[in-house]
Amino acid sequence: MITRRLLLGVLCAASTATIYSQIQTNAGVQYLQCMPKDMSTDFSDLSNTYFLADSLASFDAAKGEGLVEWDRYRLSPRQAFNLNGYWPVRMQMLDFPDAAYDNDPRLRLQIEFVSPRTVRIRMLTTPIVPKDDADDPMFAPAFKSRKATASWPSTVSSNAIVYKSPFGTVEVQRYPFRLVLRDAQGRILTQSRHVRDNDSTQVKLLPFSFIKRGADNSRSVNPVFLLSPGERIYGCGESFTSLNKVGQKVHLSVTDPQGPETDGMYKPVPFYFSNRGYGIFMHTAAPVTADFGASYIGAQRLFMADEQIDLFVFFGSPKDILNEYTDITGKSPMLPLWSFGTWMSRITYFSQDEGLEIARQLRQHKIPADVIHFDTGWFGVDWQCDYEFAKDRFKDPVKMLQQLSKDGFHTCLWQLPYFTPKNRFFPEIIERGLHVQNATGGMPVEDAILDFTNPETVDWYQQKIAGLMRQGVSTIKCDFGEAAPYNGIYHNQRGGLYEHNLYPLRYNKALFEAIEREHPGEGLIWARSAWAGSQRYALHWGGDAATNNIGMMGDLRGGLSFGLSGFSFWSHDMGGFVTASPEDIYRRWLPFGFLSSHTRAHGAPPTEPWLISESFTQAFRECAEMKYKLMPYVYAQAKDCSERGLPMVRALLVEFPEDPGAWLVEDQYMFGSQILVAPLMESGHGRMVYLPSQSGDGGSSKWIDYQTRKVYQSGYRQIEAGSIPCIILVRDGSLIPHAPLAQRTDQIDWNAIELKEYKAAATRSVGLLYKPGDKEIQRIEK
């Protein structure tokens, strides 16, 4: 038999997180730090008490408030021939004193109408009413300061209360208690599950419920909704598994998955939507395990560590839902023009001379570029963040930054929020209590982890960042942030269960605001971790991808899923990160990188094209030139995304929701609204591509090859790539603004824009134009 010690030894020797994800968890507690929490295991624990939503005890339709009766149950083991299962059995409490508690508590239900498309549903498991939204970091300031809510007309009967808007209805059934969502035509989109939905011979899943743990009397909730035949679920953050989450068990707890090849996530987001026309934002910071038909094919089971249910429900198309969701949690800000240019990096440049030489080589090889990034090696000791350039290798950092700026380069620097005992700031952080603490006031882990719930910590941190900005640094890499201790005690008096997932959001916010304060209108970070609301502090990149086809596939899936979760801007390391990229994979990754909102070459050296080969340098240059010529298109589309909560790297289903085939595609994307990109995911010169049917704006079902101008009909097509190793197609009827080639974005001639028309059978051509300094987007047409 394998001992536990031997098993852990094997795990520690593993090079990736893949093996870790196979270990079973116990009551949601992960054995290793890189593992997400599985909250579903708590809901089959026979030591817990179960409360099942049974009936609506009372309700005031005018106020949208009432009481739900929760019937008390226990789980009893049950044998049936070759099956040992469990059965929910009604329970009479033995609590003492019995007069002090309710066997079947009646607890608050509140329904609030945020807009004609958005409803908020809150249900409590205790009499304690939570604090208002004022201090919630997930909510956008505009949402927190709202003065009025929408009004949905209601109809009250003996069976139900029905609220209706032009876009859908919410029905609250009295008994059995149900929440029923319908579209504008009355079709049921989904509904909550009651214990009566189980048949008489077997219980395959528990219904809408919450638990009281036998271990400590803490509570957790489990909303359960119908999952219909043919239903598809999308979102949940930067997930690297298949875009359609049906059949998956998705763990929404921030982890470091060591790349985009496993089911762990740097950037989980408790939000998803369905192809049936509704979406749900689980407003919680606690870990969630969302079981979308994995354990029972007809149910979405939302196992939440939280003790309250707070759901925002949205009605409409993917674009409608993303717009509504980002009205609540915030939209990505429009980013400065230079950020859309080429970022050149590796792990890592170690000196002033090296950074200046990289800049010189970029200009000498005529590769358009705007940013030089110094990764972990600009300090005195590699990886030891002290906010100061190494004095022996950076003789005059201010002069270096001025020279880079003169040559048209902005500068980005790496840092992280963890301080090892050998870091020179470690004693100060401990002495001043700027770190996350444990129950004794000590340290829950070996490193000092900055506590961003502490205003003094935020001020200390932002002063360090401001000092770099004032020297001439443009932006900062917001690395790590996934390891906030679950057992930590935070300055705001909250525990790690509720602060772990919020840590990336607070970290993103502190850094973004420090940069924005020093460079007004140019706030920008380069972050790895995120949670709901982090899109307000753009931008984020896909983490440490493997340098192979799987790494590229994982990055593409992650970027698409991230965009389906309310984030407009996203990037990835072209060629992968972990080892020197093989030329073939790097070459095929280039167009994917340059046709993303933000473009960075980064990873193990060499990343610089002139150190690989002359032909590769030409390929790199050609892709860079393509994006810089397309910069007017990129800039206008980015502005449009920032206003509507849309992603630049966009799943086809967002743009073509009426085309069933578009919902199936996860290895292609729309770059903005008019250019379709199909990367070569394997070695070769072509691939099968799905071309959606188009509608609106005078469009047709034809697509035009960006490189060759060849015209293709919608449907599945085998297409050969042009000189750029990628399939790039433009929607028929598109007007794409181009600029004369420039080597840096501040030299683009915005007065010489050419409107290139891509038209085959369309009756007209349309596009968007937005120039630096413009107040609004122009709709252009021919």
PDB file of C-alpha atoms in Angstrom, residues 125-349:
ATOM      1  CA  THR A 125     -29.501  31.325   5.934  1.00  0.00           C
ATOM      2  CA  THR A 126     -29.403  33.293   9.184  1.00  0.00           C
ATOM      3  CA  PRO A 127     -31.432  36.224  10.548  1.00  0.00           C
ATOM      4  CA  ILE A 128     -28.374  38.462  10.111  1.00  0.00           C
ATOM      5  CA  VAL A 129     -28.808  40.889   7.218  1.00  0.00           C
ATOM      6  CA  PRO A 130     -25.473  41.501   5.458  1.00  0.00           C
ATOM      7  CA  LYS A 131     -23.936  44.939   5.136  1.00  0.00           C
ATOM      8  CA  ASP A 132     -24.866  47.115   2.187  1.00  0.00           C
ATOM      9  CA  ASP A 133     -22.862  47.204  -1.054  1.00  0.00           C
ATOM     10  CA  ALA A 134     -20.844  50.348  -0.287  1.00  0.00           C
ATOM     11  CA  ASP A 135     -17.591  48.580   0.587  1.00  0.00           C
ATOM     12  CA  ASP A 136     -17.856  45.679  -1.847  1.00  0.00           C
ATOM     13  CA  PRO A 137     -14.809  45.764  -4.174  1.00  0.00           C
ATOM     14  CA  MET A 138     -16.524  43.646  -6.829  1.00  0.00           C
ATOM     15  CA  PHE A 139     -19.085  46.326  -7.619  1.00  0.00           C
ATOM     16  CA  ALA A 140     -18.405  49.264  -9.914  1.00  0.00           C
ATOM     17  CA  PRO A 141     -18.622  52.684  -8.240  1.00  0.00           C
ATOM     18  CA  ALA A 142     -21.543  53.663 -10.480  1.00  0.00           C
ATOM     19  CA  PHE A 143     -23.504  50.607  -9.378  1.00  0.00           C
ATOM     20  CA  LYS A 144     -22.808  51.262  -5.688  1.00  0.00           C
ATOM     21  CA  SER A 145     -23.946  54.876  -5.998  1.00  0.00           C
ATOM     22  CA  ARG A 146     -27.148  54.121  -7.926  1.00  0.00           C
ATOM     23  CA  LYS A 147     -30.154  56.018  -6.604  1.00  0.00           C
ATOM     24  CA  ALA A 148     -33.017  54.084  -8.141  1.00  0.00           C
ATOM     25  CA  THR A 149     -33.868  50.596  -9.291  1.00  0.00           C
ATOM     26  CA  ALA A 150     -36.002  49.372 -12.162  1.00  0.00           C
ATOM     27  CA  SER A 151     -39.669  48.538 -11.730  1.00  0.00           C
ATOM     28  CA  TRP A 152     -41.133  45.304 -13.086  1.00  0.00           C
ATOM     29  CA  PRO A 153     -44.934  44.962 -13.008  1.00  0.00           C
ATOM     30  CA  SER A 154     -46.096  42.059 -10.850  1.00  0.00           C
ATOM     31  CA  THR A 155     -49.035  39.664 -10.894  1.00  0.00           C
ATOM     32  CA  VAL A 156     -50.005  37.892  -7.675  1.00  0.00           C
ATOM     33  CA  SER A 157     -52.000  34.658  -7.476  1.00  0.00           C
ATOM     34  CA  SER A 158     -52.538  31.887  -4.945  1.00  0.00           C
ATOM     35  CA  ASN A 159     -49.810  29.864  -6.646  1.00  0.00           C
ATOM     36  CA  ALA A 160     -47.123  32.385  -7.510  1.00  0.00           C
ATOM     37  CA  ILE A 161     -45.851  35.938  -7.836  1.00  0.00           C
ATOM     38  CA  VAL A 162     -44.797  36.816 -11.375  1.00  0.00           C
ATOM     39  CA  TYR A 163     -42.638  39.814 -12.319  1.00  0.00           C
ATOM     40  CA  LYS A 164     -42.398  40.690 -15.991  1.00  0.00           C
ATOM     41  CA  SER A 165     -40.301  42.967 -18.208  1.00  0.00           C
ATOM     42  CA  PRO A 166     -40.089  43.217 -22.009  1.00  0.00           C
ATOM     43  CA  PHE A 167     -37.139  40.774 -21.862  1.00  0.00           C
ATOM     44  CA  GLY A 168     -38.263  38.055 -19.469  1.00  0.00           C
ATOM     45  CA  THR A 169     -40.126  37.038 -16.342  1.00  0.00           C
ATOM     46  CA  VAL A 170     -39.214  35.918 -12.840  1.00  0.00           C
ATOM     47  CA  GLU A 171     -41.791  33.681 -11.187  1.00  0.00           C
ATOM     48  CA  VAL A 172     -41.715  32.844  -7.470  1.00  0.00           C
ATOM     49  CA  GLN A 173     -43.855  29.756  -6.888  1.00  0.00           C
ATOM     50  CA  ARG A 174     -45.295  29.312  -3.402  1.00  0.00           C
ATOM     51  CA  TYR A 175     -45.342  25.515  -3.093  1.00  0.00           C
ATOM     52  CA  PRO A 176     -43.284  23.748  -4.038  1.00  0.00           C
ATOM     53  CA  PHE A 177     -40.966  26.733  -3.743  1.00  0.00           C
ATOM     54  CA  ARG A 178     -39.387  27.526  -7.099  1.00  0.00           C
ATOM     55  CA  LEU A 179     -37.657  30.364  -8.844  1.00  0.00           C
ATOM     56  CA  VAL A 180     -38.623  30.147 -12.503  1.00  0.00           C
ATOM     57  CA  LEU A 181     -36.966  32.197 -15.246  1.00  0.00           C
ATOM     58  CA  ARG A 182     -38.741  32.625 -18.573  1.00  0.00           C
ATOM     59  CA  ASP A 183     -37.906  34.518 -21.744  1.00  0.00           C
ATOM     60  CA  ALA A 184     -40.148  37.194 -23.264  1.00  0.00           C
ATOM     61  CA  GLN A 185     -42.164  34.512 -25.075  1.00  0.00           C
ATOM     62  CA  GLY A 186     -42.840  32.563 -21.895  1.00  0.00           C
ATOM     63  CA  ARG A 187     -40.421  29.666 -22.494  1.00  0.00           C
ATOM     64  CA  ILE A 188     -38.822  28.343 -19.307  1.00  0.00           C
ATOM     65  CA  LEU A 189     -35.115  29.138 -19.389  1.00  0.00           C
ATOM     66  CA  THR A 190     -34.303  27.460 -16.072  1.00  0.00           C
ATOM     67  CA  GLN A 191     -35.857  26.904 -12.666  1.00  0.00           C
ATOM     68  CA  SER A 192     -34.744  25.928  -9.202  1.00  0.00           C
ATOM     69  CA  ARG A 193     -35.021  22.324  -8.091  1.00  0.00           C
ATOM     70  CA  HIS A 194     -37.276  21.057  -5.260  1.00  0.00           C
ATOM     71  CA  VAL A 195     -37.027  17.783  -3.347  1.00  0.00           C
ATOM     72  CA  ARG A 196     -40.271  16.685  -5.013  1.00  0.00           C
ATOM     73  CA  ASP A 197     -38.385  16.585  -8.326  1.00  0.00           C
ATOM     74  CA  ASN A 198     -36.676  13.371  -7.189  1.00  0.00           C
ATOM     75  CA  ASP A 199     -38.541  10.205  -8.145  1.00  0.00           C
ATOM     76  CA  SER A 200     -39.868   7.791  -5.550  1.00  0.00           C
ATOM     77  CA  THR A 201     -37.176   5.141  -5.847  1.00  0.00           C
ATOM     78  CA  GLN A 202     -33.893   7.023  -5.774  1.00  0.00           C
ATOM     79  CA  VAL A 203     -32.377  10.380  -4.930  1.00  0.00           C
ATOM     80  CA  LYS A 204     -29.825  11.392  -7.523  1.00  0.00           C
ATOM     81  CA  LEU A 205     -29.126  14.858  -6.178  1.00  0.00           C
ATOM     82  CA  LEU A 206     -30.152  17.221  -3.444  1.00  0.00           C
ATOM     83  CA  PRO A 207     -32.329  20.219  -4.409  1.00  0.00           C
ATOM     84  CA  PHE A 208     -31.980  23.944  -3.681  1.00  0.00           C
ATOM     85  CA  SER A 209     -30.564  23.865  -0.145  1.00  0.00           C
ATOM     86  CA  PHE A 210     -28.049  24.919   2.463  1.00  0.00           C
ATOM     87  CA  ILE A 211     -26.097  22.986   5.072  1.00  0.00           C
ATOM     88  CA  LYS A 212     -25.177  23.514   8.711  1.00  0.00           C
ATOM     89  CA  ARG A 213     -21.914  21.696   9.313  1.00  0.00           C
ATOM     90  CA  GLY A 214     -21.669  19.213  12.105  1.00  0.00           C
ATOM     91  CA  ALA A 215     -18.060  20.260  12.637  1.00  0.00           C
ATOM     92  CA  ASP A 216     -18.663  23.911  13.540  1.00  0.00           C
ATOM     93  CA  ASN A 217     -22.257  24.920  12.683  1.00  0.00           C
ATOM     94  CA  SER A 218     -21.045  27.088   9.782  1.00  0.00           C
ATOM     95  CA  ARG A 219     -23.348  27.351   6.799  1.00  0.00           C
ATOM     96  CA  SER A 220     -22.890  27.020   3.036  1.00  0.00           C
ATOM     97  CA  VAL A 221     -25.435  27.278   0.241  1.00  0.00           C
ATOM     98  CA  ASN A 222     -26.222  25.139  -2.787  1.00  0.00           C
ATOM     99  CA  PRO A 223     -28.568  26.721  -5.330  1.00  0.00           C
ATOM    100  CA  VAL A 224     -29.627  24.066  -7.854  1.00  0.00           C
ATOM    101  CA  PHE A 225     -31.186  24.899 -11.219  1.00  0.00           C
ATOM    102  CA  LEU A 226     -32.437  22.987 -14.229  1.00  0.00           C
ATOM    103  CA  LEU A 227     -29.983  22.233 -17.031  1.00  0.00           C
ATOM    104  CA  SER A 228     -31.969  21.608 -20.220  1.00  0.00           C
ATOM    105  CA  PRO A 229     -31.235  19.273 -23.144  1.00  0.00           C
ATOM    106  CA  GLY A 230     -28.946  21.016 -25.622  1.00  0.00           C
ATOM    107  CA  GLU A 231     -28.050  23.720 -23.126  1.00  0.00           C
ATOM    108  CA  ARG A 232     -24.521  25.129 -23.220  1.00  0.00           C
ATOM    109  CA  ILE A 233     -22.813  27.170 -20.489  1.00  0.00           C
ATOM    110  CA  TYR A 234     -19.991  29.704 -20.985  1.00  0.00           C
ATOM    111  CA  GLY A 235     -17.871  31.976 -18.808  1.00  0.00           C
ATOM    112  CA  CYS A 236     -16.448  31.273 -15.311  1.00  0.00           C
ATOM    113  CA  GLY A 237     -13.253  33.242 -15.976  1.00  0.00           C
ATOM    114  CA  GLU A 238     -10.033  32.328 -17.733  1.00  0.00           C
ATOM    115  CA  SER A 239     -10.758  28.617 -17.937  1.00  0.00           C
ATOM    116  CA  PHE A 240      -8.471  26.451 -20.055  1.00  0.00           C
ATOM    117  CA  THR A 241     -10.841  23.519 -20.457  1.00  0.00           C
ATOM    118  CA  SER A 242     -13.505  23.333 -23.173  1.00  0.00           C
ATOM    119  CA  LEU A 243     -15.459  26.581 -23.522  1.00  0.00           C
ATOM    120  CA  ASN A 244     -18.792  24.827 -23.008  1.00  0.00           C
ATOM    121  CA  LYS A 245     -18.850  24.036 -19.299  1.00  0.00           C
ATOM    122  CA  VAL A 246     -21.694  21.519 -19.494  1.00  0.00           C
ATOM    123  CA  GLY A 247     -20.351  18.198 -18.255  1.00  0.00           C
ATOM    124  CA  GLN A 248     -17.650  19.912 -16.204  1.00  0.00           C
ATOM    125  CA  LYS A 249     -17.142  20.595 -12.522  1.00  0.00           C
ATOM    126  CA  VAL A 250     -15.623  24.091 -12.415  1.00  0.00           C
ATOM    127  CA  HIS A 251     -13.787  25.182  -9.268  1.00  0.00           C
ATOM    128  CA  LEU A 252     -13.957  28.932  -8.779  1.00  0.00           C
ATOM    129  CA  SER A 253     -11.081  29.529  -6.403  1.00  0.00           C
ATOM    130  CA  VAL A 254      -7.945  31.425  -7.371  1.00  0.00           C
ATOM    131  CA  THR A 255      -4.924  29.166  -7.830  1.00  0.00           C
ATOM    132  CA  ASP A 256      -1.563  29.131  -9.573  1.00  0.00           C
ATOM    133  CA  PRO A 257      -2.110  26.288 -12.073  1.00  0.00           C
ATOM    134  CA  GLN A 258       1.428  26.714 -13.429  1.00  0.00           C
ATOM    135  CA  GLY A 259       0.148  27.364 -16.934  1.00  0.00           C
ATOM    136  CA  PRO A 260      -2.958  27.099 -19.106  1.00  0.00           C
ATOM    137  CA  GLU A 261      -2.991  23.329 -19.451  1.00  0.00           C
ATOM    138  CA  THR A 262      -5.043  22.203 -16.415  1.00  0.00           C
ATOM    139  CA  ASP A 263      -8.454  22.922 -14.886  1.00  0.00           C
ATOM    140  CA  GLY A 264      -7.029  25.353 -12.313  1.00  0.00           C
ATOM    141  CA  MET A 265      -7.432  29.084 -12.887  1.00  0.00           C
ATOM    142  CA  TYR A 266      -5.415  32.212 -12.214  1.00  0.00           C
ATOM    143  CA  LYS A 267      -8.573  34.216 -12.957  1.00  0.00           C
ATOM    144  CA  PRO A 268     -11.814  32.485 -11.989  1.00  0.00           C
ATOM    145  CA  VAL A 269     -14.940  34.628 -12.217  1.00  0.00           C
ATOM    146  CA  PRO A 270     -18.262  33.584 -10.605  1.00  0.00           C
ATOM    147  CA  PHE A 271     -20.289  34.498 -13.688  1.00  0.00           C
ATOM    148  CA  TYR A 272     -21.671  32.456 -16.571  1.00  0.00           C
ATOM    149  CA  PHE A 273     -24.339  32.524 -19.247  1.00  0.00           C
ATOM    150  CA  SER A 274     -26.370  30.031 -21.238  1.00  0.00           C
ATOM    151  CA  ASN A 275     -27.213  29.662 -24.902  1.00  0.00           C
ATOM    152  CA  ARG A 276     -30.846  29.715 -23.760  1.00  0.00           C
ATOM    153  CA  GLY A 277     -30.651  33.465 -23.157  1.00  0.00           C
ATOM    154  CA  TYR A 278     -29.867  34.021 -19.483  1.00  0.00           C
ATOM    155  CA  GLY A 279     -26.792  34.587 -17.353  1.00  0.00           C
ATOM    156  CA  ILE A 280     -25.986  34.431 -13.629  1.00  0.00           C
ATOM    157  CA  PHE A 281     -23.469  36.350 -11.525  1.00  0.00           C
ATOM    158  CA  MET A 282     -22.865  34.562  -8.223  1.00  0.00           C
ATOM    159  CA  HIS A 283     -22.045  37.551  -6.080  1.00  0.00           C
ATOM    160  CA  THR A 284     -19.643  35.975  -3.617  1.00  0.00           C
ATOM    161  CA  ALA A 285     -15.968  36.058  -2.734  1.00  0.00           C
ATOM    162  CA  ALA A 286     -16.043  32.586  -1.201  1.00  0.00           C
ATOM    163  CA  PRO A 287     -14.943  29.514  -3.179  1.00  0.00           C
ATOM    164  CA  VAL A 288     -17.538  27.971  -5.488  1.00  0.00           C
ATOM    165  CA  THR A 289     -17.698  24.622  -7.217  1.00  0.00           C
ATOM    166  CA  ALA A 290     -20.073  24.916 -10.171  1.00  0.00           C
ATOM    167  CA  ASP A 291     -21.212  21.467 -11.273  1.00  0.00           C
ATOM    168  CA  PHE A 292     -22.753  21.944 -14.709  1.00  0.00           C
ATOM    169  CA  GLY A 293     -24.250  18.522 -15.352  1.00  0.00           C
ATOM    170  CA  ALA A 294     -21.096  16.670 -14.307  1.00  0.00           C
ATOM    171  CA  SER A 295     -22.701  14.680 -11.493  1.00  0.00           C
ATOM    172  CA  TYR A 296     -26.282  14.895 -12.774  1.00  0.00           C
ATOM    173  CA  ILE A 297     -26.880  15.757 -16.408  1.00  0.00           C
ATOM    174  CA  GLY A 298     -30.058  17.726 -15.778  1.00  0.00           C
ATOM    175  CA  ALA A 299     -28.836  20.143 -13.130  1.00  0.00           C
ATOM    176  CA  GLN A 300     -26.497  23.055 -12.501  1.00  0.00           C
ATOM    177  CA  ARG A 301     -25.412  22.667  -8.902  1.00  0.00           C
ATOM    178  CA  LEU A 302     -23.709  25.732  -7.435  1.00  0.00           C
ATOM    179  CA  PHE A 303     -21.834  24.571  -4.335  1.00  0.00           C
ATOM    180  CA  MET A 304     -20.896  27.798  -2.580  1.00  0.00           C
ATOM    181  CA  ALA A 305     -18.864  28.211   0.606  1.00  0.00           C
ATOM    182  CA  ASP A 306     -20.839  31.403   1.270  1.00  0.00           C
ATOM    183  CA  GLU A 307     -23.640  31.435   3.840  1.00  0.00           C
ATOM    184  CA  GLN A 308     -25.939  33.568   1.703  1.00  0.00           C
ATOM    185  CA  ILE A 309     -27.264  33.353  -1.833  1.00  0.00           C
ATOM    186  CA  ASP A 310     -26.854  36.545  -3.844  1.00  0.00           C
ATOM    187  CA  LEU A 311     -27.520  36.017  -7.546  1.00  0.00           C
ATOM    188  CA  PHE A 312     -27.798  38.548 -10.348  1.00  0.00           C
ATOM    189  CA  VAL A 313     -29.826  37.108 -13.219  1.00  0.00           C
ATOM    190  CA  PHE A 314     -29.558  38.564 -16.728  1.00  0.00           C
ATOM    191  CA  PHE A 315     -31.820  38.144 -19.763  1.00  0.00           C
ATOM    192  CA  GLY A 316     -30.755  38.481 -23.405  1.00  0.00           C
ATOM    193  CA  SER A 317     -28.090  37.666 -25.973  1.00  0.00           C
ATOM    194  CA  PRO A 318     -24.417  37.242 -25.030  1.00  0.00           C
ATOM    195  CA  LYS A 319     -23.773  40.907 -25.846  1.00  0.00           C
ATOM    196  CA  ASP A 320     -26.756  42.009 -23.749  1.00  0.00           C
ATOM    197  CA  ILE A 321     -25.666  39.868 -20.818  1.00  0.00           C
ATOM    198  CA  LEU A 322     -22.028  41.009 -20.919  1.00  0.00           C
ATOM    199  CA  ASN A 323     -23.152  44.635 -21.027  1.00  0.00           C
ATOM    200  CA  GLU A 324     -25.487  44.164 -18.061  1.00  0.00           C
ATOM    201  CA  TYR A 325     -22.925  42.205 -16.028  1.00  0.00           C
ATOM    202  CA  THR A 326     -20.217  44.823 -16.586  1.00  0.00           C
ATOM    203  CA  ASP A 327     -22.648  47.590 -15.647  1.00  0.00           C
ATOM    204  CA  ILE A 328     -22.593  45.971 -12.194  1.00  0.00           C
ATOM    205  CA  THR A 329     -18.941  44.942 -11.816  1.00  0.00           C
ATOM    206  CA  GLY A 330     -17.478  47.579 -14.103  1.00  0.00           C
ATOM    207  CA  LYS A 331     -16.167  47.837 -17.634  1.00  0.00           C
ATOM    208  CA  SER A 332     -12.548  47.735 -18.709  1.00  0.00           C
ATOM    209  CA  PRO A 333     -11.169  51.267 -19.143  1.00  0.00           C
ATOM    210  CA  MET A 334      -9.884  52.392 -22.515  1.00  0.00           C
ATOM    211  CA  LEU A 335      -6.122  51.872 -22.443  1.00  0.00           C
ATOM    212  CA  PRO A 336      -3.408  54.156 -23.845  1.00  0.00           C
ATOM    213  CA  LEU A 337      -2.542  53.800 -27.516  1.00  0.00           C
ATOM    214  CA  TRP A 338       1.046  52.724 -26.879  1.00  0.00           C
ATOM    215  CA  SER A 339      -0.109  49.705 -24.897  1.00  0.00           C
ATOM    216  CA  PHE A 340      -1.543  48.146 -28.081  1.00  0.00           C
ATOM    217  CA  GLY A 341       1.930  48.076 -29.644  1.00  0.00           C
ATOM    218  CA  THR A 342       4.603  45.369 -29.369  1.00  0.00           C
ATOM    219  CA  TRP A 343       6.001  44.522 -25.921  1.00  0.00           C
ATOM    220  CA  MET A 344       9.474  42.941 -26.035  1.00  0.00           C
ATOM    221  CA  SER A 345      10.618  40.892 -23.082  1.00  0.00           C
ATOM    222  CA  ARG A 346      12.271  37.723 -21.865  1.00  0.00           C
ATOM    223  CA  ILE A 347      12.968  36.221 -18.496  1.00  0.00           C
ATOM    224  CA  THR A 348      14.954  38.395 -17.998  1.00  0.00           C
ATOM    225  CA  TYR A 349      16.981  41.481 -18.985  1.00  0.00           C
TER     226      TYR A 349
END
